PDB file of C-alpha atoms and ligand atoms in Angstrom:
ATOM      1  CA  MET A   1      92.939 112.135  93.624  1.00 94.00           C
ATOM      2  CA  THR A   2      92.487 109.887  95.501  1.00 98.00           C
ATOM      3  CA  GLU A   3      96.345 108.642  97.759  1.00 98.00           C
ATOM      4  CA  ARG A   4      97.613 106.754 100.518  1.00 98.00           C
ATOM      5  CA  THR A   5     100.594 108.279 101.841  1.00 99.00           C
ATOM      6  CA  PHE A   6     103.176 106.645 104.746  1.00 99.00           C
ATOM      7  CA  SER A   7     102.940 108.040 108.461  1.00 99.00           C
ATOM      8  CA  ILE A   8     104.851 107.230 111.324  1.00 99.00           C
ATOM      9  CA  ILE A   9     103.732 108.593 115.308  1.00 99.00           C
ATOM     10  CA  LYS A  10     106.931 109.029 116.800  1.00 99.00           C
ATOM     11  CA  PRO A  11     108.921 107.640 119.926  1.00 98.00           C
ATOM     12  CA  ASP A  12     108.782 111.479 121.423  1.00 98.00           C
ATOM     13  CA  ALA A  13     104.781 111.310 120.936  1.00 99.00           C
ATOM     14  CA  THR A  14     104.314 107.531 121.590  1.00 98.00           C
ATOM     15  CA  GLU A  15     106.390 107.991 125.309  1.00 98.00           C
ATOM     16  CA  ARG A  16     103.710 111.002 126.065  1.00 98.00           C
ATOM     17  CA  ASN A  17     100.860 109.253 125.127  1.00 98.00           C
ATOM     18  CA  LEU A  18      99.896 111.327 122.271  1.00 99.00           C
ATOM     19  CA  THR A  19      98.806 109.190 119.440  1.00 98.00           C
ATOM     20  CA  GLY A  20      95.385 109.913 120.630  1.00 98.00           C
ATOM     21  CA  LYS A  21      95.326 113.140 119.531  1.00 98.00           C
ATOM     22  CA  ILE A  22      97.603 112.966 116.652  1.00 99.00           C
ATOM     23  CA  ASN A  23      94.896 110.752 115.312  1.00 99.00           C
ATOM     24  CA  ALA A  24      92.175 113.865 115.324  1.00 98.00           C
ATOM     25  CA  VAL A  25      94.291 116.032 114.493  1.00 98.00           C
ATOM     26  CA  ILE A  26      95.091 113.795 111.235  1.00 99.00           C
ATOM     27  CA  GLU A  27      91.139 112.881 110.550  1.00 98.00           C
ATOM     28  CA  ASP A  28      89.959 116.551 111.052  1.00 98.00           C
ATOM     29  CA  ALA A  29      91.157 116.633 108.289  1.00 98.00           C
ATOM     30  CA  GLY A  30      89.880 114.549 106.555  1.00 98.00           C
ATOM     31  CA  LEU A  31      92.528 111.859 106.421  1.00 98.00           C
ATOM     32  CA  ARG A  32      90.982 108.431 106.641  1.00 98.00           C
ATOM     33  CA  ILE A  33      93.290 105.828 109.182  1.00 98.00           C
ATOM     34  CA  VAL A  34      93.422 102.449 106.877  1.00 98.00           C
ATOM     35  CA  ALA A  35      95.718 100.965 108.508  1.00 98.00           C
ATOM     36  CA  GLN A  36      97.682 101.116 112.276  1.00 98.00           C
ATOM     37  CA  ARG A  37     100.136  99.351 114.193  1.00 98.00           C
ATOM     38  CA  ARG A  38     102.302 100.420 117.536  1.00 98.00           C
ATOM     39  CA  VAL A  39     105.895  98.586 117.304  1.00 98.00           C
ATOM     40  CA  ARG A  40     108.727  98.944 117.722  1.00 98.00           C
ATOM     41  CA  LEU A  41     111.032  99.873 115.393  1.00 98.00           C
ATOM     42  CA  SER A  42     114.360  97.215 114.987  1.00 98.00           C
ATOM     43  CA  GLN A  43     118.102  98.778 114.378  1.00 98.00           C
ATOM     44  CA  ALA A  44     117.863  96.887 110.672  1.00 98.00           C
ATOM     45  CA  GLN A  45     114.665  98.219 109.986  1.00 98.00           C
ATOM     46  CA  ALA A  46     115.569 103.146 111.384  1.00 98.00           C
ATOM     47  CA  GLU A  47     118.424 102.446 109.341  1.00 98.00           C
ATOM     48  CA  LYS A  48     116.898 101.087 106.308  1.00 98.00           C
ATOM     49  CA  PHE A  49     114.168 102.985 106.730  1.00 98.00           C
ATOM     50  CA  TYR A  50     115.741 106.477 106.834  1.00 98.00           C
ATOM     51  CA  GLU A  51     118.704 104.373 104.548  1.00 97.00           C
ATOM     52  CA  ILE A  52     118.590 107.893 102.222  1.00 96.00           C
ATOM     53  CA  HIS A  53     119.674 110.169 105.265  1.00 97.00           C
ATOM     54  CA  LYS A  54     123.199 107.554 106.135  1.00 98.00           C
ATOM     55  CA  GLU A  55     125.396 110.112 105.034  1.00 98.00           C
ATOM     56  CA  ARG A  56     123.915 113.019 107.297  1.00 98.00           C
ATOM     57  CA  PRO A  57     125.479 114.150 110.371  1.00 98.00           C
ATOM     58  CA  PHE A  58     122.611 113.372 112.528  1.00 98.00           C
ATOM     59  CA  PHE A  59     121.798 109.444 111.052  1.00 98.00           C
ATOM     60  CA  GLY A  60     122.605 108.099 114.179  1.00 98.00           C
ATOM     61  CA  GLU A  61     121.049 110.121 116.582  1.00 98.00           C
ATOM     62  CA  LEU A  62     117.993 109.123 113.809  1.00 98.00           C
ATOM     63  CA  VAL A  63     117.908 105.934 114.349  1.00 98.00           C
ATOM     64  CA  SER A  64     118.577 105.811 117.710  1.00 98.00           C
ATOM     65  CA  THR A  65     115.373 108.883 118.500  1.00 98.00           C
ATOM     66  CA  MET A  66     113.498 106.173 116.356  1.00 98.00           C
ATOM     67  CA  THR A  67     114.543 102.624 118.286  1.00 98.00           C
ATOM     68  CA  SER A  68     114.034 104.689 121.598  1.00 98.00           C
ATOM     69  CA  ALA A  69     110.559 103.781 122.144  1.00 98.00           C
ATOM     70  CA  PRO A  70     107.840 102.409 120.696  1.00 98.00           C
ATOM     71  CA  VAL A  71     106.006 104.110 116.777  1.00 99.00           C
ATOM     72  CA  VAL A  72     102.339 103.548 115.396  1.00 99.00           C
ATOM     73  CA  VAL A  73     103.124 102.911 111.766  1.00 99.00           C
ATOM     74  CA  GLN A  74     100.326 104.204 109.663  1.00 98.00           C
ATOM     75  CA  VAL A  75      98.564 104.478 106.723  1.00 99.00           C
ATOM     76  CA  LEU A  76      96.313 107.591 105.358  1.00 99.00           C
ATOM     77  CA  GLU A  77      93.598 108.157 102.362  1.00 98.00           C
ATOM     78  CA  GLY A  78      92.512 111.028 100.999  1.00 98.00           C
ATOM     79  CA  ASP A  79      92.415 113.038  98.664  1.00 98.00           C
ATOM     80  CA  ASN A  80      96.089 115.031  98.367  1.00 98.00           C
ATOM     81  CA  ALA A  81      96.939 112.595 100.969  1.00 98.00           C
ATOM     82  CA  VAL A  82     100.525 113.183 100.785  1.00 98.00           C
ATOM     83  CA  ALA A  83     100.810 116.533 100.242  1.00 98.00           C
ATOM     84  CA  ARG A  84      97.495 116.829 102.303  1.00 98.00           C
ATOM     85  CA  TYR A  85      99.040 115.068 105.393  1.00 99.00           C
ATOM     86  CA  ARG A  86     102.358 117.424 105.324  1.00 98.00           C
ATOM     87  CA  GLU A  87     101.247 120.177 105.247  1.00 98.00           C
ATOM     88  CA  VAL A  88      99.060 118.816 108.554  1.00 98.00           C
ATOM     89  CA  MET A  89     102.314 117.816 110.220  1.00 99.00           C
ATOM     90  CA  GLY A  90     104.034 121.432 109.560  1.00 98.00           C
ATOM     91  CA  ALA A  91     107.655 122.058 108.398  1.00 98.00           C
ATOM     92  CA  THR A  92     109.768 119.212 110.107  1.00 98.00           C
ATOM     93  CA  ASN A  93     111.663 121.626 112.814  1.00 98.00           C
ATOM     94  CA  PRO A  94     108.866 122.720 114.587  1.00 98.00           C
ATOM     95  CA  ASP A  95     110.524 126.022 115.427  1.00 98.00           C
ATOM     96  CA  ASN A  96     108.631 126.271 111.628  1.00 98.00           C
ATOM     97  CA  ALA A  97     105.740 124.802 111.607  1.00 98.00           C
ATOM     98  CA  ALA A  98     102.204 126.823 111.097  1.00 98.00           C
ATOM     99  CA  GLU A  99      99.961 127.574 114.278  1.00 98.00           C
ATOM    100  CA  GLY A 100      97.527 124.061 114.629  1.00 98.00           C
ATOM    101  CA  THR A 101     100.456 121.396 112.125  1.00 98.00           C
ATOM    102  CA  ILE A 102     100.853 118.921 114.494  1.00 99.00           C
ATOM    103  CA  ARG A 103     104.886 119.632 114.592  1.00 98.00           C
ATOM    104  CA  LYS A 104     103.803 123.224 116.135  1.00 98.00           C
ATOM    105  CA  LEU A 105     100.814 121.795 118.702  1.00 98.00           C
ATOM    106  CA  PHE A 106     103.524 118.789 119.672  1.00 98.00           C
ATOM    107  CA  ALA A 107     106.501 118.686 118.480  1.00 98.00           C
ATOM    108  CA  LYS A 108     109.711 118.854 121.179  1.00 98.00           C
ATOM    109  CA  ASN A 109     112.818 119.873 118.545  1.00 98.00           C
ATOM    110  CA  VAL A 110     113.788 119.052 114.806  1.00 98.00           C
ATOM    111  CA  GLY A 111     114.753 115.423 115.898  1.00 97.00           C
ATOM    112  CA  GLU A 112     111.943 114.758 118.282  1.00 98.00           C
ATOM    113  CA  ASN A 113     109.456 116.410 115.826  1.00 98.00           C
ATOM    114  CA  SER A 114     106.604 113.722 116.771  1.00 99.00           C
ATOM    115  CA  VAL A 115     105.860 112.067 112.828  1.00 99.00           C
ATOM    116  CA  HIS A 116     106.696 111.636 109.862  1.00 98.00           C
ATOM    117  CA  GLY A 117     105.018 111.231 106.465  1.00 98.00           C
ATOM    118  CA  SER A 118     105.579 110.404 103.394  1.00 98.00           C
ATOM    119  CA  ASP A 119     107.651 113.492 100.417  1.00 98.00           C
ATOM    120  CA  SER A 120     106.947 111.740  97.117  1.00 98.00           C
ATOM    121  CA  LEU A 121     103.508 109.176  96.040  1.00 98.00           C
ATOM    122  CA  ASP A 122     106.491 106.727  95.028  1.00 98.00           C
ATOM    123  CA  ASN A 123     107.816 106.752  98.698  1.00 98.00           C
ATOM    124  CA  ALA A 124     104.855 106.924 100.472  1.00 98.00           C
ATOM    125  CA  LYS A 125     104.560 103.127  98.080  1.00 98.00           C
ATOM    126  CA  ILE A 126     107.541 101.925  99.384  1.00 98.00           C
ATOM    127  CA  GLU A 127     107.636 103.741 102.800  1.00 98.00           C
ATOM    128  CA  ILE A 128     104.563 101.831 103.079  1.00 98.00           C
ATOM    129  CA  ALA A 129     105.119  98.524 101.442  1.00 98.00           C
ATOM    130  CA  GLN A 130     107.922  98.680 104.639  1.00 98.00           C
ATOM    131  CA  PHE A 131     105.531  97.631 106.729  1.00 98.00           C
ATOM    132  CA  PHE A 132     101.901  96.283 105.895  1.00 98.00           C
ATOM    133  CA  THR A 133     101.121  94.476 103.176  1.00 98.00           C
ATOM    134  CA  ASP A 134      97.936  94.801 100.704  1.00 97.00           C
ATOM    135  CA  ALA A 135      95.522  92.648 103.466  1.00 98.00           C
ATOM    136  CA  ASP A 136      96.008  94.747 106.228  1.00 98.00           C
ATOM    137  CA  ILE A 137      95.154  98.290 104.277  1.00 98.00           C
ATOM    138  CA  VAL A 138      91.235  97.621 104.689  1.00 97.00           C
ATOM    139  CA  GLY A 139      90.090 101.644 102.760  1.00 93.00           C
TER     140      GLY A 139
HETATM  141  P1  LIG B   1     111.230 112.469 108.961  1.00 97.18           P
HETATM  142  O1  LIG B   1     110.317 113.567 108.148  1.00 97.18           O
HETATM  143  O2  LIG B   1     111.452 111.306 109.883  1.00 97.18           O
HETATM  144  O3  LIG B   1     112.498 112.382 108.004  1.00 97.18           O
HETATM  145  C1  LIG B   1     113.542 112.602 108.680  1.00 97.18           C
HETATM  146  C2  LIG B   1     113.682 112.713 110.117  1.00 97.18           C
HETATM  147  O4  LIG B   1     115.575 113.500 109.869  1.00 97.18           O
HETATM  148  C3  LIG B   1     113.238 114.612 110.250  1.00 97.18           C
HETATM  149  O5  LIG B   1     112.176 113.782 109.495  1.00 97.18           O
HETATM  150  C4  LIG B   1     113.916 114.694 112.032  1.00 97.18           C
HETATM  151  O6  LIG B   1     112.864 114.330 112.892  1.00 97.18           O
HETATM  152  C5  LIG B   1     115.331 114.066 111.249  1.00 97.18           C
HETATM  153  N1  LIG B   1     115.898 115.595 111.550  1.00 97.18           N
HETATM  154  C6  LIG B   1     115.999 116.271 110.212  1.00 97.18           C
HETATM  155  N2  LIG B   1     116.898 117.396 110.649  1.00 97.18           N
HETATM  156  C7  LIG B   1     117.414 116.463 111.715  1.00 97.18           C
HETATM  157  C8  LIG B   1     118.374 118.259 112.288  1.00 97.18           C
HETATM  158  N3  LIG B   1     119.005 118.801 111.524  1.00 97.18           N
HETATM  159  N4  LIG B   1     119.017 116.985 113.466  1.00 97.18           N
HETATM  160  C9  LIG B   1     118.396 115.941 113.826  1.00 97.18           C
HETATM  161  N5  LIG B   1     117.715 115.313 113.236  1.00 97.18           N
HETATM  162  C10 LIG B   1     117.145 116.345 112.359  1.00 97.18           C
END
């Protein structure tokens, strides 16, 4: 089934000029980038986006990392896009990520892991709506 998922190319990756290389992995995997914008997240935006992690010990570090430099927010479209992008990203901790995945190729550590992708179709809809309107998405 054709789905849309939400992606963030994180500060550790934009700082190292890896946006194009990461987009190439995404496109080579058969996912289409149907919306994309470079943005500097505010503290409030990052806190809201990661609200479900607010009780975690790493929450403060997560928010400060995500606001430390620009990110690229994206909508990806394709067959089974949510699960497909999670495969393409690889495990959250790059030490556990499979060969050829974005995190294996580029991530520095679990906190600076280069990309975020939605973990379910419901969350994809919620996350997309935080950054894009329907008019921004050109499928
Ligand atoms: P992401 O997919 O963006 O969702 C939550 C993020 O929290 C996750 O990727 C990691 O970057 C980050 N994270 C998860 N576990 C840890 C940890 N133990 N220490 C620091 N950051 C973490």
